[in-house]
Short mmCIF file of C-alpha atoms and ligand atoms in Angstrom, two decimals:
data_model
loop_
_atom_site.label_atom_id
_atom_site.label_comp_id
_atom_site.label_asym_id
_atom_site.label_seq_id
_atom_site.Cartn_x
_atom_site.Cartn_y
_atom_site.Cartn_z
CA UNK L 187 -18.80 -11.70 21.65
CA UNK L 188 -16.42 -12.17 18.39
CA UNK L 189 -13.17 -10.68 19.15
CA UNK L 190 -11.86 -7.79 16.64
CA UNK L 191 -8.54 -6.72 15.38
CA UNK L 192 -7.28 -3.61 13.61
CA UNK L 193 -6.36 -5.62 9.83
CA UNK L 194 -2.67 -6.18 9.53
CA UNK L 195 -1.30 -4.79 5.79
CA UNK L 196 0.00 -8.16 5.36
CA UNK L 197 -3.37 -9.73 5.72
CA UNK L 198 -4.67 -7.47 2.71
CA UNK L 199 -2.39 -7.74 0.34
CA UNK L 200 -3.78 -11.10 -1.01
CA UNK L 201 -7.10 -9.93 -1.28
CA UNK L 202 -6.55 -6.97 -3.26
CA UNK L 203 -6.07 -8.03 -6.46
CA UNK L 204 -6.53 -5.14 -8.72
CA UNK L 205 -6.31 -6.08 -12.55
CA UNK L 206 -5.18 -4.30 -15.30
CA UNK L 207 -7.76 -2.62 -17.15
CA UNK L 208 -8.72 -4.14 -20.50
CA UNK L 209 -7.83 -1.61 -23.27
CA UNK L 210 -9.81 -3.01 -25.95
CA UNK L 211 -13.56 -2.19 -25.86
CA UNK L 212 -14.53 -4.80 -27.29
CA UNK L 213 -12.86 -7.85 -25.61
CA UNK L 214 -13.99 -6.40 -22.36
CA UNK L 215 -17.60 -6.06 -23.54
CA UNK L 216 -17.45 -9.81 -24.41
CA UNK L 217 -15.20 -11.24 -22.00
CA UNK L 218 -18.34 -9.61 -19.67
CA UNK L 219 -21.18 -11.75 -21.67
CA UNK L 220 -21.06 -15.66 -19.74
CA UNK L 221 -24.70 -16.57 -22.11
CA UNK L 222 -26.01 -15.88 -25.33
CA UNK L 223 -28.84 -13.61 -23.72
CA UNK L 224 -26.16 -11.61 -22.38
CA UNK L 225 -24.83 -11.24 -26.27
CA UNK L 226 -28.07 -10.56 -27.06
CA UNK L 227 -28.46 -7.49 -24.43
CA UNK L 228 -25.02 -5.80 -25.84
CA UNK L 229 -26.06 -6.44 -29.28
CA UNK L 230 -29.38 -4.42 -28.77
CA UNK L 231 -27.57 -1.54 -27.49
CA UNK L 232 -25.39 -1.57 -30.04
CA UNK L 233 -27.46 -2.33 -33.25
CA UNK L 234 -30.07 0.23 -34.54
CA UNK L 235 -33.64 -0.92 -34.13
CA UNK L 236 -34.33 -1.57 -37.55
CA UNK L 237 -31.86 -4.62 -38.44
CA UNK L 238 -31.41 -6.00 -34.90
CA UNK L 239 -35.65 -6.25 -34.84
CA UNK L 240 -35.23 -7.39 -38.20
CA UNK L 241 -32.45 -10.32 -36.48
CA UNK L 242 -34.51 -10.49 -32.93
CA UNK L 243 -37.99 -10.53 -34.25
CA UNK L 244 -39.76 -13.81 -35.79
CA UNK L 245 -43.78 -13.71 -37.82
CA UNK L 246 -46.83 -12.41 -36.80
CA UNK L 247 -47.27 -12.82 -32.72
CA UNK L 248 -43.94 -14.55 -32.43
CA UNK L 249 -45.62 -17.69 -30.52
CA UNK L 250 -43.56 -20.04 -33.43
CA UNK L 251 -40.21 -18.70 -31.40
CA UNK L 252 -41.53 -18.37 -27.85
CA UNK L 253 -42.83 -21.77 -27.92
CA UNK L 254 -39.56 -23.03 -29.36
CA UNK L 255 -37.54 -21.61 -26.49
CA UNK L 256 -39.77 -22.66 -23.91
CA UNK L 257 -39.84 -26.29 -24.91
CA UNK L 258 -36.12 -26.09 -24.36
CA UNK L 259 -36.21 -24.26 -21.03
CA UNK L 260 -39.27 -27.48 -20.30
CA UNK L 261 -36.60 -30.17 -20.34
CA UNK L 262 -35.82 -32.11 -17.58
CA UNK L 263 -32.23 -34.01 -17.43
CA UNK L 264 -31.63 -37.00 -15.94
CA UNK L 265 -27.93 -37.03 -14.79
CA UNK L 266 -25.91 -40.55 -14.45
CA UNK L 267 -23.76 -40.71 -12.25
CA UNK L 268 -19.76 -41.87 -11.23
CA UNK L 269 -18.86 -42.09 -14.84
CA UNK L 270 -15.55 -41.10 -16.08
CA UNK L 271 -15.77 -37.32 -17.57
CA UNK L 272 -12.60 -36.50 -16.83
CA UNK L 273 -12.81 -35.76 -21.29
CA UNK L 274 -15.45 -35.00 -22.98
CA UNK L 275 -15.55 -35.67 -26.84
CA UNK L 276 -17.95 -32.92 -28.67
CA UNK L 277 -16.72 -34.43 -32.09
CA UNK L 278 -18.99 -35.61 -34.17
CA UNK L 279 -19.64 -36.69 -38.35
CA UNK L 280 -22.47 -35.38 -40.29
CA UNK L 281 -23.42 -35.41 -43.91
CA UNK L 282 -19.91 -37.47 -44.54
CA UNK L 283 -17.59 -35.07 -42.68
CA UNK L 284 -16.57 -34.07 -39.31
CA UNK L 285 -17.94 -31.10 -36.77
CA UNK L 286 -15.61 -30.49 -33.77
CA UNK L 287 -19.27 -29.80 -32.32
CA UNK L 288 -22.65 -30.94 -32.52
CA UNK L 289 -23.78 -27.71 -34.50
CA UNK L 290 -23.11 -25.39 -37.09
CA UNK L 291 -23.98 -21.65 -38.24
CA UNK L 292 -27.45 -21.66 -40.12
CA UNK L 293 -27.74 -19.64 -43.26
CA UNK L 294 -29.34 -16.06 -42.26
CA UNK L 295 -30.09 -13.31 -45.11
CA UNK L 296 -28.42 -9.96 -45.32
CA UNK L 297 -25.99 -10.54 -42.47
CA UNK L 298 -23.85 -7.77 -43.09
CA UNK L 299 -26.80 -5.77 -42.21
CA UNK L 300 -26.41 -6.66 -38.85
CA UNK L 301 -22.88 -5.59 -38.47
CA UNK L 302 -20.41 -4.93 -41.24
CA UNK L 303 -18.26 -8.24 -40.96
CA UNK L 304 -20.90 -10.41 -41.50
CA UNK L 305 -20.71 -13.70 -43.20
CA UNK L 306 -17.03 -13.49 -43.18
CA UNK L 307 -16.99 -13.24 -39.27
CA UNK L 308 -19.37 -16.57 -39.08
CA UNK L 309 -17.15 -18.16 -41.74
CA UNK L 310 -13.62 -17.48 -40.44
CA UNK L 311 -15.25 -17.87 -36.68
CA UNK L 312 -16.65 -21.73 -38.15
CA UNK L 313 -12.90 -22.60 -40.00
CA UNK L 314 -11.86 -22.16 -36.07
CA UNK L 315 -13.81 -23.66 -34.80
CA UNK L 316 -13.95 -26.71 -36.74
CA UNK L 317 -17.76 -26.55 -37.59
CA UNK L 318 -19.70 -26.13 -40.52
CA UNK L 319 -20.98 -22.63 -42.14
CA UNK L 320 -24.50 -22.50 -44.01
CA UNK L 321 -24.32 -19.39 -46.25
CA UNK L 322 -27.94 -18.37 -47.71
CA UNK L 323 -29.07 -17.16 -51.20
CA UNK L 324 -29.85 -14.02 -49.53
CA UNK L 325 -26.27 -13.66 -48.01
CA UNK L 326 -24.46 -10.34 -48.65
CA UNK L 327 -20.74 -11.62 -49.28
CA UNK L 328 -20.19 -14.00 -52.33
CA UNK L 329 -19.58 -17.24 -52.58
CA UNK L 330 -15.95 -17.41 -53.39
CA UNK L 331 -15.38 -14.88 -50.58
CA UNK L 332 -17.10 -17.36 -47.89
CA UNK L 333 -14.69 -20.51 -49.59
CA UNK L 334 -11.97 -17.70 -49.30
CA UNK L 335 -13.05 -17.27 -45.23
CA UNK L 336 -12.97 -20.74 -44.33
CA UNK L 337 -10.34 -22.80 -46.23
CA UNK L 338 -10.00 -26.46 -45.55
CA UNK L 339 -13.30 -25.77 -43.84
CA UNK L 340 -16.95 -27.04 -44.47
CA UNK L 341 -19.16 -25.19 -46.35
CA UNK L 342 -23.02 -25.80 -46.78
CA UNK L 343 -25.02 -23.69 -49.26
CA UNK L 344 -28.65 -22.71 -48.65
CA UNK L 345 -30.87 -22.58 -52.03
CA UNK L 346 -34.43 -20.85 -52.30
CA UNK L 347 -35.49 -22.03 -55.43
CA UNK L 348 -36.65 -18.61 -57.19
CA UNK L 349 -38.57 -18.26 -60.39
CA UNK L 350 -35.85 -18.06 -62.10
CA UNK L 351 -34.96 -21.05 -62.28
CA UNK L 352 -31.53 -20.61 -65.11
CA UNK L 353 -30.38 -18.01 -62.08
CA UNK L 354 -30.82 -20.08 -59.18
CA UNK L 355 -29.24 -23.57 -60.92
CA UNK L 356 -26.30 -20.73 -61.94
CA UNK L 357 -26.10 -19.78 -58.05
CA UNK L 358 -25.57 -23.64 -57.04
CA UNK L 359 -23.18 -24.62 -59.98
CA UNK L 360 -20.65 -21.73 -58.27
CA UNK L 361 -21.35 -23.30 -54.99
CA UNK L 362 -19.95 -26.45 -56.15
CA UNK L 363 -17.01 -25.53 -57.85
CA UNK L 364 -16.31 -23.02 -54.46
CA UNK L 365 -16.09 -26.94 -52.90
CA UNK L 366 -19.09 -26.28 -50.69
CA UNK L 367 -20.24 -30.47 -49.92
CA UNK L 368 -23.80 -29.76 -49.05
CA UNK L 369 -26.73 -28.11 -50.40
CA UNK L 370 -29.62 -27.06 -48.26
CA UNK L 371 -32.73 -26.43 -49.86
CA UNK L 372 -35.32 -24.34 -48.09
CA UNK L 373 -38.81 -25.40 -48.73
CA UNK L 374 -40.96 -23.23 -45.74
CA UNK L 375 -41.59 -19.87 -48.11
CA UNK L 376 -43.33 -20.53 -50.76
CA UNK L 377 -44.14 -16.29 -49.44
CA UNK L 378 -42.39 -14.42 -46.73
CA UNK L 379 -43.93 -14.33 -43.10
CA UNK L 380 -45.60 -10.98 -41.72
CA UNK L 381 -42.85 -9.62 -39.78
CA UNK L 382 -44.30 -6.87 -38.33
CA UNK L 383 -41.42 -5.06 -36.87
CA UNK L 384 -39.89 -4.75 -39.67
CA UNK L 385 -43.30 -3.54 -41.38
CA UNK L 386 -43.87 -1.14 -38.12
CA UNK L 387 -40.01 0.00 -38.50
CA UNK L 388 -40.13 0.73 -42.02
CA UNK L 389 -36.87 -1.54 -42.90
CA UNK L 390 -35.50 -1.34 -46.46
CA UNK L 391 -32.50 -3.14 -46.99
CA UNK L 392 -29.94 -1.12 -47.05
CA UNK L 393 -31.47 0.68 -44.10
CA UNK L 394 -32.53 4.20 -45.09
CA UNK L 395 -31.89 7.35 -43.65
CA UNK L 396 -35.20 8.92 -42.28
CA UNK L 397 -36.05 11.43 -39.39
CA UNK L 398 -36.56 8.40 -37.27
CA UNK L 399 -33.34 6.30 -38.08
CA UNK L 400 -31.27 8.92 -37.71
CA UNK L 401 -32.40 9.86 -33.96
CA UNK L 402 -31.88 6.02 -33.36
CA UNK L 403 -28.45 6.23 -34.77
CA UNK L 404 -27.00 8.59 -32.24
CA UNK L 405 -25.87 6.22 -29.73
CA UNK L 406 -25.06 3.35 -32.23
CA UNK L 407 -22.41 5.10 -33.92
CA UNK L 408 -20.09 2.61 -34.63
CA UNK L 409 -22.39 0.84 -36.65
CA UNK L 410 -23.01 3.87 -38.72
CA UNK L 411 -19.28 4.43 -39.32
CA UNK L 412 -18.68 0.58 -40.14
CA UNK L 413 -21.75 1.00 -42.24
CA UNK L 414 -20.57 4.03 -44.23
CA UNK L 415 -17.19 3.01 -44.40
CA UNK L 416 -17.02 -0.06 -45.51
CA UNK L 417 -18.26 -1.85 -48.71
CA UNK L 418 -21.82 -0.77 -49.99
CA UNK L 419 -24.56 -3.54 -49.13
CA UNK L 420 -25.00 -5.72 -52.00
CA UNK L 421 -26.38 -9.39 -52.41
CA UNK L 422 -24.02 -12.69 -53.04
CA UNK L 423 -26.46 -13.44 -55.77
CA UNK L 424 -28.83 -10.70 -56.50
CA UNK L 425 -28.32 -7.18 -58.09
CA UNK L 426 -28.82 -4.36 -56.43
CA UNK L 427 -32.37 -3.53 -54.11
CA UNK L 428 -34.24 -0.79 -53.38
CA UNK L 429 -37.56 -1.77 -51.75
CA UNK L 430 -38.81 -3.16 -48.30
CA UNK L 431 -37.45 -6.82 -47.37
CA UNK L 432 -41.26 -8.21 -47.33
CA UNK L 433 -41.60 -7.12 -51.70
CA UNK L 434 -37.93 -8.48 -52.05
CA UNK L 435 -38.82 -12.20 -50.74
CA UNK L 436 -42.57 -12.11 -52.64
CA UNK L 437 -40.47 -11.07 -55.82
CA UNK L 438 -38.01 -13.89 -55.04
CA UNK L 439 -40.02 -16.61 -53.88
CA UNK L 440 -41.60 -19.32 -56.08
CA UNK L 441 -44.71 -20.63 -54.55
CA UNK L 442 -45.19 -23.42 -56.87
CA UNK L 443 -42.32 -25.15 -55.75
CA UNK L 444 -43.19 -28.99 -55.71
CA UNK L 445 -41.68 -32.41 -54.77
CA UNK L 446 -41.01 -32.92 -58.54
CA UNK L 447 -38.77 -29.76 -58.56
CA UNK L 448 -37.06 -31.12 -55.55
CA UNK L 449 -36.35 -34.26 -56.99
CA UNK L 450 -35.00 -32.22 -59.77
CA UNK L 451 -32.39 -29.72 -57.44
CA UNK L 452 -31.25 -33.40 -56.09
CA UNK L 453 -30.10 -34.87 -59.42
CA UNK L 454 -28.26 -31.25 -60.18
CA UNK L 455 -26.57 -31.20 -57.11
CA UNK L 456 -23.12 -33.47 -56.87
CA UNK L 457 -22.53 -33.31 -53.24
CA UNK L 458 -25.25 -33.85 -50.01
CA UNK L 459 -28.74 -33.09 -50.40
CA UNK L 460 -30.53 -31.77 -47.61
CA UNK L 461 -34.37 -30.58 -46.91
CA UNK L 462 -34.39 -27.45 -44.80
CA UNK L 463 -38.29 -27.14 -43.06
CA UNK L 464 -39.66 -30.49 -42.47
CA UNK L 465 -42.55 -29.95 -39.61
CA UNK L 466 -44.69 -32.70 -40.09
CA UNK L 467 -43.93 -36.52 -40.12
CA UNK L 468 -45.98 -36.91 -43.34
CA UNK L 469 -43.62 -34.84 -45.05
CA UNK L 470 -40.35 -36.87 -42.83
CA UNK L 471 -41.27 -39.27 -44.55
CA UNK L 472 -42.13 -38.24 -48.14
CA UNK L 473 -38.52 -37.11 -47.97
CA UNK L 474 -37.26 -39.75 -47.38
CA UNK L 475 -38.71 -41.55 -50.37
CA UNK L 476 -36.77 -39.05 -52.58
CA UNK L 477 -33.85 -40.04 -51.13
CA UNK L 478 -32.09 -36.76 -49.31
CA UNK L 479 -29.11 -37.38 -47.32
CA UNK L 480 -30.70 -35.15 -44.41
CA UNK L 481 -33.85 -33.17 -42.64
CA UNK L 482 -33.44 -29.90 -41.37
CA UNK L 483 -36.84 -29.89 -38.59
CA UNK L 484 -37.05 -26.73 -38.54
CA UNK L 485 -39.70 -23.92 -38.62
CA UNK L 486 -37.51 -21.19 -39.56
CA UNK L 487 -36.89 -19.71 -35.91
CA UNK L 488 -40.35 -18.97 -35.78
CA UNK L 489 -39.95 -16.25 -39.10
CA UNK L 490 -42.48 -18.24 -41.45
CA UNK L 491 -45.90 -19.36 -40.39
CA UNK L 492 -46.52 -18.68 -36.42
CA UNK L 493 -48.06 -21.24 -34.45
CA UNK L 494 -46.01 -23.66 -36.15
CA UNK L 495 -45.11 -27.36 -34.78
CA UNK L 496 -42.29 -27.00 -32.09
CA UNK L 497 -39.23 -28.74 -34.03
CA UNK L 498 -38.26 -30.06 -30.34
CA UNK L 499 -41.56 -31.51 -29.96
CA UNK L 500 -41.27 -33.15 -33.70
CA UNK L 501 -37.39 -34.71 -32.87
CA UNK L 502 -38.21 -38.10 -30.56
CA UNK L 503 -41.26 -39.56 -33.54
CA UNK L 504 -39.04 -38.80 -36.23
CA UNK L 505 -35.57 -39.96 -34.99
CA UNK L 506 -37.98 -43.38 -33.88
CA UNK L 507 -39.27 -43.73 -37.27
CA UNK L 508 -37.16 -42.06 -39.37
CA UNK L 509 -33.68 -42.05 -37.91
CA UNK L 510 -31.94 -44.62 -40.37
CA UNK L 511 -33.37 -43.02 -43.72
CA UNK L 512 -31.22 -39.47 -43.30
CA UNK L 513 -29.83 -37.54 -40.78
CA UNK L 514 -31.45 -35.41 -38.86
CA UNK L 515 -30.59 -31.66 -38.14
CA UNK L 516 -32.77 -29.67 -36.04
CA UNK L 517 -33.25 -25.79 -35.67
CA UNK L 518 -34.90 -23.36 -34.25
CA UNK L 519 -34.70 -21.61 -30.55
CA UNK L 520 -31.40 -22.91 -29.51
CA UNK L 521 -30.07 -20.32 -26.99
CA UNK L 522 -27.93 -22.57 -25.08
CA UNK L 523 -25.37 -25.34 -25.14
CA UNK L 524 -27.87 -27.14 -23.09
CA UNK L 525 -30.77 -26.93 -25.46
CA UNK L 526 -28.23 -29.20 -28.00
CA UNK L 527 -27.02 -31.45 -25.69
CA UNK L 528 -30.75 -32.25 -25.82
CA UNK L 529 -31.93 -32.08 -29.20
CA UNK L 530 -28.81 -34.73 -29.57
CA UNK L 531 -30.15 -37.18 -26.52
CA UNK L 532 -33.23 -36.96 -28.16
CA UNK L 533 -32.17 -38.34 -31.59
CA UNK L 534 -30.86 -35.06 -33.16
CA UNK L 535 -27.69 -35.87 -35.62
CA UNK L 536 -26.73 -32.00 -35.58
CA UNK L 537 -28.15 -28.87 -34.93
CA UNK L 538 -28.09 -25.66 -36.45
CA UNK L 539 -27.25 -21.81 -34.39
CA UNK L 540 -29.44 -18.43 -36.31
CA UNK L 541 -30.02 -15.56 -33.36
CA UNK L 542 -27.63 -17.40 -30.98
CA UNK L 543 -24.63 -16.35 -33.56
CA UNK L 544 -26.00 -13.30 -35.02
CA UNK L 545 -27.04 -11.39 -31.26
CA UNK L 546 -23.02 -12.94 -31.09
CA UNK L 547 -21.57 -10.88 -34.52
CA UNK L 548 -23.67 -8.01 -33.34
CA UNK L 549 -22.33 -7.74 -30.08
CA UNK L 550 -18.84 -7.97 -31.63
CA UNK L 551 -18.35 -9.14 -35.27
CA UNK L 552 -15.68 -11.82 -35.92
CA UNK L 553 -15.30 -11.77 -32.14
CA UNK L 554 -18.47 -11.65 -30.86
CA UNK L 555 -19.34 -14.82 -33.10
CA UNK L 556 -15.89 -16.51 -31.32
CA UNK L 557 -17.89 -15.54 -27.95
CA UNK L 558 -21.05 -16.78 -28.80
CA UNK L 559 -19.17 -20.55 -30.13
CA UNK L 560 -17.27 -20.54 -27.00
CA UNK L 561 -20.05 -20.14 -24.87
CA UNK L 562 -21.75 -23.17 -26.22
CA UNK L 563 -19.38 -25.57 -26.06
CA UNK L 564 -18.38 -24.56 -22.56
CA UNK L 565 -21.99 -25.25 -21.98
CA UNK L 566 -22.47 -28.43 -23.98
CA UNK L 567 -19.03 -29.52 -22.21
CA UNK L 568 -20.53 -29.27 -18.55
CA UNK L 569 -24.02 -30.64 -19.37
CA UNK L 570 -22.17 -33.66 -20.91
CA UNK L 571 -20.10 -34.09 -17.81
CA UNK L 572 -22.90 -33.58 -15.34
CA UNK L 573 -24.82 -35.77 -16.97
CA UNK L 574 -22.38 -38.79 -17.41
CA UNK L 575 -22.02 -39.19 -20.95
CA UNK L 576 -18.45 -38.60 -22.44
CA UNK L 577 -19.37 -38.63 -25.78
CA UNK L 578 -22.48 -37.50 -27.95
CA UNK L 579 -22.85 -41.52 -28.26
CA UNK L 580 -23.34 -41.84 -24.84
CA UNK L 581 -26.55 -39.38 -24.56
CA UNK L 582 -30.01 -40.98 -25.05
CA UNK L 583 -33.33 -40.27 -24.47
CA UNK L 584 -32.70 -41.43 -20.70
CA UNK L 585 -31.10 -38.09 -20.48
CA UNK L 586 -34.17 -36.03 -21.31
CA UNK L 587 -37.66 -35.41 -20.07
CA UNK L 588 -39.86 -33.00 -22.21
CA UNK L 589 -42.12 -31.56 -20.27
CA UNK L 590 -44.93 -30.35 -22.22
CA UNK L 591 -46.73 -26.94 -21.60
CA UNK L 592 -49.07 -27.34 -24.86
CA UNK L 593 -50.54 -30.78 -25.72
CA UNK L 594 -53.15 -31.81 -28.23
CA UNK L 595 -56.95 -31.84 -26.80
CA UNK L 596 -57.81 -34.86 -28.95
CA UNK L 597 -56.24 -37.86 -30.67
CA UNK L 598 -57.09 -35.74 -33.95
CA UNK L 599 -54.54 -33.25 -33.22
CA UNK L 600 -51.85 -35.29 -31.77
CA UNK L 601 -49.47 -35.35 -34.99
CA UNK L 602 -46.17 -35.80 -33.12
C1 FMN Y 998 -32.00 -12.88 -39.47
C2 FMN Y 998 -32.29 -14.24 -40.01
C3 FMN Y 998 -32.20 -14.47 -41.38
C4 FMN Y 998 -32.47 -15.75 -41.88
N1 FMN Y 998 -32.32 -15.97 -43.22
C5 FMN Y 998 -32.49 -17.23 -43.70
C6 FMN Y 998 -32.23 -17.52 -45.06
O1 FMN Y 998 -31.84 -16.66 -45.84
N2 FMN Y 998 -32.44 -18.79 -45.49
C7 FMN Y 998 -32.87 -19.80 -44.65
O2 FMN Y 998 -33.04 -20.94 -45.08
N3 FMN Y 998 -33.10 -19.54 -43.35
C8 FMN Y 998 -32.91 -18.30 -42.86
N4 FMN Y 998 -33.12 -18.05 -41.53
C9 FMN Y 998 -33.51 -19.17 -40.63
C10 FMN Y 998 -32.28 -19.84 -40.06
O3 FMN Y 998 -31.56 -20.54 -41.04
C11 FMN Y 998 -32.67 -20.84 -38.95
O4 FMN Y 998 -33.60 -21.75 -39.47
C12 FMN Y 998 -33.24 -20.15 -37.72
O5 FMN Y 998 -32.56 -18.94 -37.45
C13 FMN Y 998 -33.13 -21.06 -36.51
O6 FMN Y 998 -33.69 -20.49 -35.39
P1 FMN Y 998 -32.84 -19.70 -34.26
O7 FMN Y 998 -32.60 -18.32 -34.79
O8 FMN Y 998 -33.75 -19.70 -33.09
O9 FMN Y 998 -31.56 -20.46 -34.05
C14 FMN Y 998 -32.86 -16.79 -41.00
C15 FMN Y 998 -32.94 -16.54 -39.63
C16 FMN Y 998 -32.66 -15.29 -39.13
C17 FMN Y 998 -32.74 -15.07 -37.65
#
């Protein structure tokens, strides 16, 4: 029989710790998010449909994306044990300068779409963090206003070669007197993907006010008000557009792009050179001849052609083979610290963040993309330490099993 007594009001003092209520809305909403999905879930209550689908959503069926996140959720780790981990160094150099961690902020189109801060919030929230900031050709602040955002920072430009070529060469020159040290040139649209979300939602960029957006609106009202109130959409390098997002990138896009106009952008370009799209070893290595200073393997989180080569999958043959002529950055489905402790045991130099900062800024602008930084490091912090390796230097492929879902039926398909 267990014995009972009436609870003394000593006894309960300790245990009733009631804390002060947090005032401000939106530290409590992000104090309350511990993973990037959980960013993700405020952000899609808090977004209308239109740009957070626009954000969320990836080509056609979305298999590119889904595949791309479950490789990462496939890996096995293989922890070492009674190391020292009392510190963990997350430091690391790429493309001739330091990153306090093994990532940066990818460059993402019409980001103050998503919420009103935009590329400002991913600057300022990369200055303090100590990582670098990709800003696109499609971005919606300028390029002096990003140096502005992130002084003594890095900053990496992202270059889609349009047809007009005078405009584009214009776009970089700026970029380079802003002090931005690397130039990213993305080579995976020669046309935009089918995103059909965005084709079922209707999206115009700036968003437009039908029936149907305006019933959505009702219980995203903050986002209206920042929207209204706050500096009218307009593009870092483009005038001013009025039709749907899929015209915009077939009027932008220049699909006879070559390796001769590549080798071209690289002479133009003072600072690092890097190739933003590699998804075959062929083209690793045709690269490589031109002499970049980095990869990005990457298929564009999934927003380009679906079915695409898992960059993950891609990493291990071209670090083997590849790994002294550039450095290699790697993108696409990274939702978790984890996922680059990974990538960098598996020969990654660097990664690169798109959703997993974005679900971040819409969940809370400037703030939310602190969050979503925070919450990778503490989670490339602990995997480090529960593996055994103090330093990136220390992870290697003994760290990491892939375990593969999808594998070739023949020695005809087996490309990686
Ligand atoms: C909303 C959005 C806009 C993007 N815009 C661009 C862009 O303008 N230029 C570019 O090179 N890549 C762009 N990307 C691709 C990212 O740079 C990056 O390759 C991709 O987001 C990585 O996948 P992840 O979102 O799973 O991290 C965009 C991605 C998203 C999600």
């Amino acid at each position: 029989m267990v014995q009972r007594r009436i609870p003394k009001a000593r006894d309960l003092a300790p245990l009733l710790q009631f804390k002060r209520p947090e005032l401000d809305g939106r530290k409590r909403r992000l104090d309350a998010a511990y993973t990037i999905e959980d960013l993700r879930r405020i952000a899609k209550r808090r977004t209308p449909k239109a740009p957070f689908d626009y954000t969320d959503g990836a080509a056609e069926g979305e298999l590119s994306l889904a595949r791309a996140r479950q490789a990462f959720k496939d890996i096995e780790f293989h922890p070492a044990i009674l190391r020292d981990v009392s510190a963990v160094d997350t430091s690391t150099t790429i493309l001739g300068g330091e990153s306090a961690l093994p990532f940066g902020i990818a460059p993402t189109g019409f980001t103050r779409m998503m919420q009103t801060e935009g590329e400002i919030a991913g600057a300022g929230a990369a200055c303090a963090a100590g990582i670098p900031y990709s800003l696109s050709t499609m971005g919606t602040s300028s390029i002096e206003d990003v140096a502005a955002a992130n002084p003594g920072g890095r900053n990496w430009f992202q270059l889609y070669m349009w047809k007009d070529r005078d405009r584009s060469m214009a776009l970089v020159e700026r970029a380079a007197k802003a002090g931005f040290d690397t130039l990213l040139v993305t080579v995976d649209v020669p046309v935009g993907g089918a995103r059909l979300r965005d084709s079922r939602n209707g999206m115009t960029i700036p968003p437009s006010l039908t029936l149907k957006t305006v019933l959505n609106a009702a219980p995203r009202a903050e986002w209206w008000f920042d929207f209204l109130t706050t500096e009218p959409l307009a593009f870092a390098s483009l005038d001013r557009w009025s039709g749907t997002v899929a015209q915009l990138l077939d009027t932008m896009f220049d699909p006879t792009v070559d390796f001769d106009d590549l080798r071209w952008i690289a002479e133009q370009w003072p600072g690092k050179i890097v190739v933003k799209g590699i998804q075959t070893i062929e083209d690793a290595r045709r690269v490589a001849e031109i002499g970049v200073d980095g990869i990005v393997l990457s298929n564009h989180g999934g927003r380009q052609l679906d079915r695409a080569p898992i960059p993950f999958r891609l990493l291990p043959q071209v670090a083997r083979e590849l790994g002294d002529a550039y450095e290699i950055i790697l993108d696409t489905g990274i939702m978790n610290g984890a996922d680059i402790v990974a990538a960098v045991a598996m020969g990654a130099d660097f990664t690169l963040i798109g959703r997993a900062y974005l679900y971040g800024l819409m969940a809370g602008g400037r703030q939310g993309v602190d969050r979503a930084i925070e919450i990778l490091r503490g989670e490339i912090e602990r995997t480090m330490k529960l593996l055994g390796a103090p330093s990136l230097a220390d992870l290697g492929p003994e760290h990491v099993t892939q375990l593969q879902r999808l594998v070739p039926v023949d020695g005809v398909g087996a490309r990686v």
